PDB file of C-alpha atoms in Angstrom:
ATOM      1  CA  MET R   8      -3.245  15.120   5.881  1.00 40.00           C
ATOM      2  CA  ASN R   9      -1.274  18.200   4.399  1.00 44.00           C
ATOM      3  CA  GLY R  10      -2.612  17.862   0.959  1.00 44.00           C
ATOM      4  CA  HIS R  11      -1.383  14.266   0.537  1.00 71.00           C
ATOM      5  CA  LEU R  12      -4.640  12.959  -0.685  1.00 66.00           C
ATOM      6  CA  GLY R  13      -5.425  16.065  -3.026  1.00 72.00           C
ATOM      7  CA  LEU R  14      -1.591  14.904  -4.460  1.00 69.00           C
ATOM      8  CA  MET R  15      -3.389  11.379  -4.559  1.00 66.00           C
ATOM      9  CA  GLU R  16      -6.545  12.700  -6.108  1.00 70.00           C
ATOM     10  CA  LEU R  17      -4.365  14.279  -8.953  1.00 70.00           C
ATOM     11  CA  PHE R  18      -1.863  11.225  -9.802  1.00 67.00           C
ATOM     12  CA  CYS R  19      -4.887   8.992 -10.428  1.00 66.00           C
ATOM     13  CA  GLU R  20      -6.571  11.382 -12.662  1.00 71.00           C
ATOM     14  CA  VAL R  21      -3.442  12.168 -14.510  1.00 69.00           C
ATOM     15  CA  GLY R  22      -1.854   8.818 -14.339  1.00 67.00           C
ATOM     16  CA  GLY R  23      -4.554   6.290 -13.388  1.00 71.00           C
ATOM     17  CA  ARG R  24      -3.912   3.204 -12.302  1.00 74.00           C
ATOM     18  CA  ASP R  25      -0.899   2.803 -14.388  1.00 77.00           C
ATOM     19  CA  PHE R  26       0.872   5.319 -12.260  1.00 75.00           C
ATOM     20  CA  LEU R  27      -0.072   4.401  -8.936  1.00 80.00           C
ATOM     21  CA  MET R  28       1.172   0.389 -10.146  1.00 84.00           C
ATOM     22  CA  PHE R  29       4.562   1.572 -10.816  1.00 85.00           C
ATOM     23  CA  ILE R  30       7.220  -0.051  -9.457  1.00 88.00           C
ATOM     24  CA  ASN R  31      10.547   0.876  -7.464  1.00 90.00           C
ATOM     25  CA  VAL R  32      14.000  -0.645  -8.094  1.00 93.00           C
ATOM     26  CA  ASN R  33      13.038  -2.576  -4.168  1.00 93.00           C
ATOM     27  CA  GLY R  34       9.296  -3.441  -5.997  1.00 90.00           C
ATOM     28  CA  HIS R  35       7.511  -0.960  -3.592  1.00 92.00           C
ATOM     29  CA  THR R  36       4.786   0.451  -5.128  1.00 91.00           C
ATOM     30  CA  CYS R  37       3.388   3.470  -3.643  1.00 88.00           C
ATOM     31  CA  ALA R  38       0.649   1.510  -1.716  1.00 93.00           C
ATOM     32  CA  HIS R  39       4.247  -0.068   0.301  1.00 94.00           C
ATOM     33  CA  ALA R  40       5.301   3.794   1.356  1.00 91.00           C
ATOM     34  CA  ALA R  41       1.171   3.927   2.393  1.00 92.00           C
ATOM     35  CA  ALA R  42       1.401   1.621   4.113  1.00 95.00           C
ATOM     36  CA  TRP R  43       4.383   2.011   5.787  1.00 94.00           C
ATOM     37  CA  SER R  44       3.246   5.333   6.720  1.00 92.00           C
ATOM     38  CA  GLY R  45      -0.291   4.766   8.171  1.00 94.00           C
ATOM     39  CA  HIS R  46      -1.546   6.998   5.640  1.00 92.00           C
ATOM     40  CA  LEU R  47      -5.420   5.031   5.553  1.00 95.00           C
ATOM     41  CA  ASP R  48      -6.653   7.861   3.599  1.00 91.00           C
ATOM     42  CA  ILE R  49      -4.122   7.284   0.787  1.00 89.00           C
ATOM     43  CA  VAL R  50      -4.479   3.753   1.367  1.00 93.00           C
ATOM     44  CA  LYS R  51      -8.112   3.588   0.690  1.00 93.00           C
ATOM     45  CA  LYS R  52      -7.657   5.937  -2.712  1.00 88.00           C
ATOM     46  CA  MET R  53      -5.571   3.399  -3.962  1.00 89.00           C
ATOM     47  CA  TYR R  54      -8.542   0.758  -3.350  1.00 93.00           C
ATOM     48  CA  GLU R  55     -10.827   2.844  -5.120  1.00 89.00           C
ATOM     49  CA  ALA R  56      -8.308   3.111  -8.364  1.00 87.00           C
ATOM     50  CA  CYS R  57      -6.350  -0.124  -8.473  1.00 88.00           C
ATOM     51  CA  GLY R  58      -8.673  -2.614  -6.281  1.00 92.00           C
ATOM     52  CA  LEU R  59      -6.923  -5.557  -4.619  1.00 94.00           C
ATOM     53  CA  ASP R  60      -4.293  -5.442  -7.522  1.00 93.00           C
ATOM     54  CA  ILE R  61      -2.100  -3.144  -5.893  1.00 93.00           C
ATOM     55  CA  PHE R  62      -1.932  -4.562  -2.641  1.00 96.00           C
ATOM     56  CA  MET R  63      -0.931  -8.224  -3.446  1.00 95.00           C
ATOM     57  CA  ILE R  64       2.400  -6.859  -4.905  1.00 94.00           C
ATOM     58  CA  ARG R  65       5.497  -8.188  -3.210  1.00 94.00           C
ATOM     59  CA  ASP R  66       8.913  -6.164  -3.274  1.00 94.00           C
ATOM     60  CA  LYS R  67      11.939  -7.636  -3.627  1.00 94.00           C
ATOM     61  CA  TRP R  68      11.774  -9.437  -0.061  1.00 94.00           C
ATOM     62  CA  ASN R  69       8.659 -11.051  -1.038  1.00 93.00           C
ATOM     63  CA  ASN R  70       6.636  -8.083   1.676  1.00 94.00           C
ATOM     64  CA  LEU R  71       3.302  -7.028   1.068  1.00 95.00           C
ATOM     65  CA  PRO R  72       2.029  -3.206   1.844  1.00 96.00           C
ATOM     66  CA  ALA R  73       0.184  -5.331   4.433  1.00 96.00           C
ATOM     67  CA  THR R  74       3.594  -6.444   5.956  1.00 94.00           C
ATOM     68  CA  ALA R  75       4.871  -2.505   5.915  1.00 94.00           C
ATOM     69  CA  ALA R  76       1.570  -1.619   7.979  1.00 96.00           C
ATOM     70  CA  VAL R  77       2.378  -4.595  10.502  1.00 94.00           C
ATOM     71  CA  ALA R  78       5.775  -3.935  10.804  1.00 94.00           C
ATOM     72  CA  GLU R  79       5.190   0.067  11.980  1.00 95.00           C
ATOM     73  CA  ASN R  80       2.006  -1.077  13.952  1.00 96.00           C
ATOM     74  CA  ARG R  81      -0.246   0.881  11.613  1.00 96.00           C
ATOM     75  CA  THR R  82      -3.382  -0.901  13.202  1.00 96.00           C
ATOM     76  CA  ASN R  83      -6.076   0.944  11.242  1.00 96.00           C
ATOM     77  CA  VAL R  84      -4.025   0.732   7.935  1.00 97.00           C
ATOM     78  CA  THR R  85      -3.699  -3.681   8.854  1.00 96.00           C
ATOM     79  CA  GLU R  86      -7.353  -3.235   9.831  1.00 96.00           C
ATOM     80  CA  PHE R  87      -8.346  -1.886   6.772  1.00 97.00           C
ATOM     81  CA  LEU R  88      -6.480  -4.526   4.787  1.00 97.00           C
ATOM     82  CA  ARG R  89      -7.530  -7.192   6.423  1.00 95.00           C
ATOM     83  CA  SER R  90     -11.268  -6.225   5.239  1.00 96.00           C
ATOM     84  CA  ILE R  91     -10.650  -6.150   1.893  1.00 96.00           C
ATOM     85  CA  GLY R  92      -8.606  -9.461   1.560  1.00 94.00           C
ATOM     86  CA  ALA R  93      -5.312  -7.666   0.761  1.00 93.00           C
ATOM     87  CA  TYR R  94      -3.953  -9.575   4.568  1.00 82.00           C
ATOM     88  CA  PRO R  95      -2.888 -12.925   3.988  1.00 72.00           C
ATOM     89  CA  GLU R  96      -2.743 -14.951   7.422  1.00 65.00           C
ATOM     90  CA  GLU R  97       1.098 -15.215   7.612  1.00 55.00           C
ATOM     91  CA  THR R  98       2.624 -11.928   6.864  1.00 46.00           C
ATOM     92  CA  PRO R  99       6.376 -12.627   7.458  1.00 50.00           C
ATOM     93  CA  ARG R 100       8.457  -9.696   7.557  1.00 53.00           C
ATOM     94  CA  LYS R 101      11.910 -10.019   5.235  1.00 51.00           C
ATOM     95  CA  GLY R 102      14.663  -8.137   4.501  1.00 51.00           C
TER      96      GLY R 102
END
């Protein structure tokens, strides 16, 4: 994955959970970006570091990271998020 996993591991080591839980002006976390892009290995690493919490943060349009995965047809990420309970029964896409 072009070193992205190594970079995520560094972020976890240096900044820890607080760094990964950073929310930008649109309400996105790195979990939204990873889910949107379909980076399952990154999503799993975030789950190890932050637990379920990072995947339950909604953006300013009320979308979860699972919503991003569904919108982009990232089946592998969607299935993983469902398996850990980070995929509500309804994930309406807004915004």
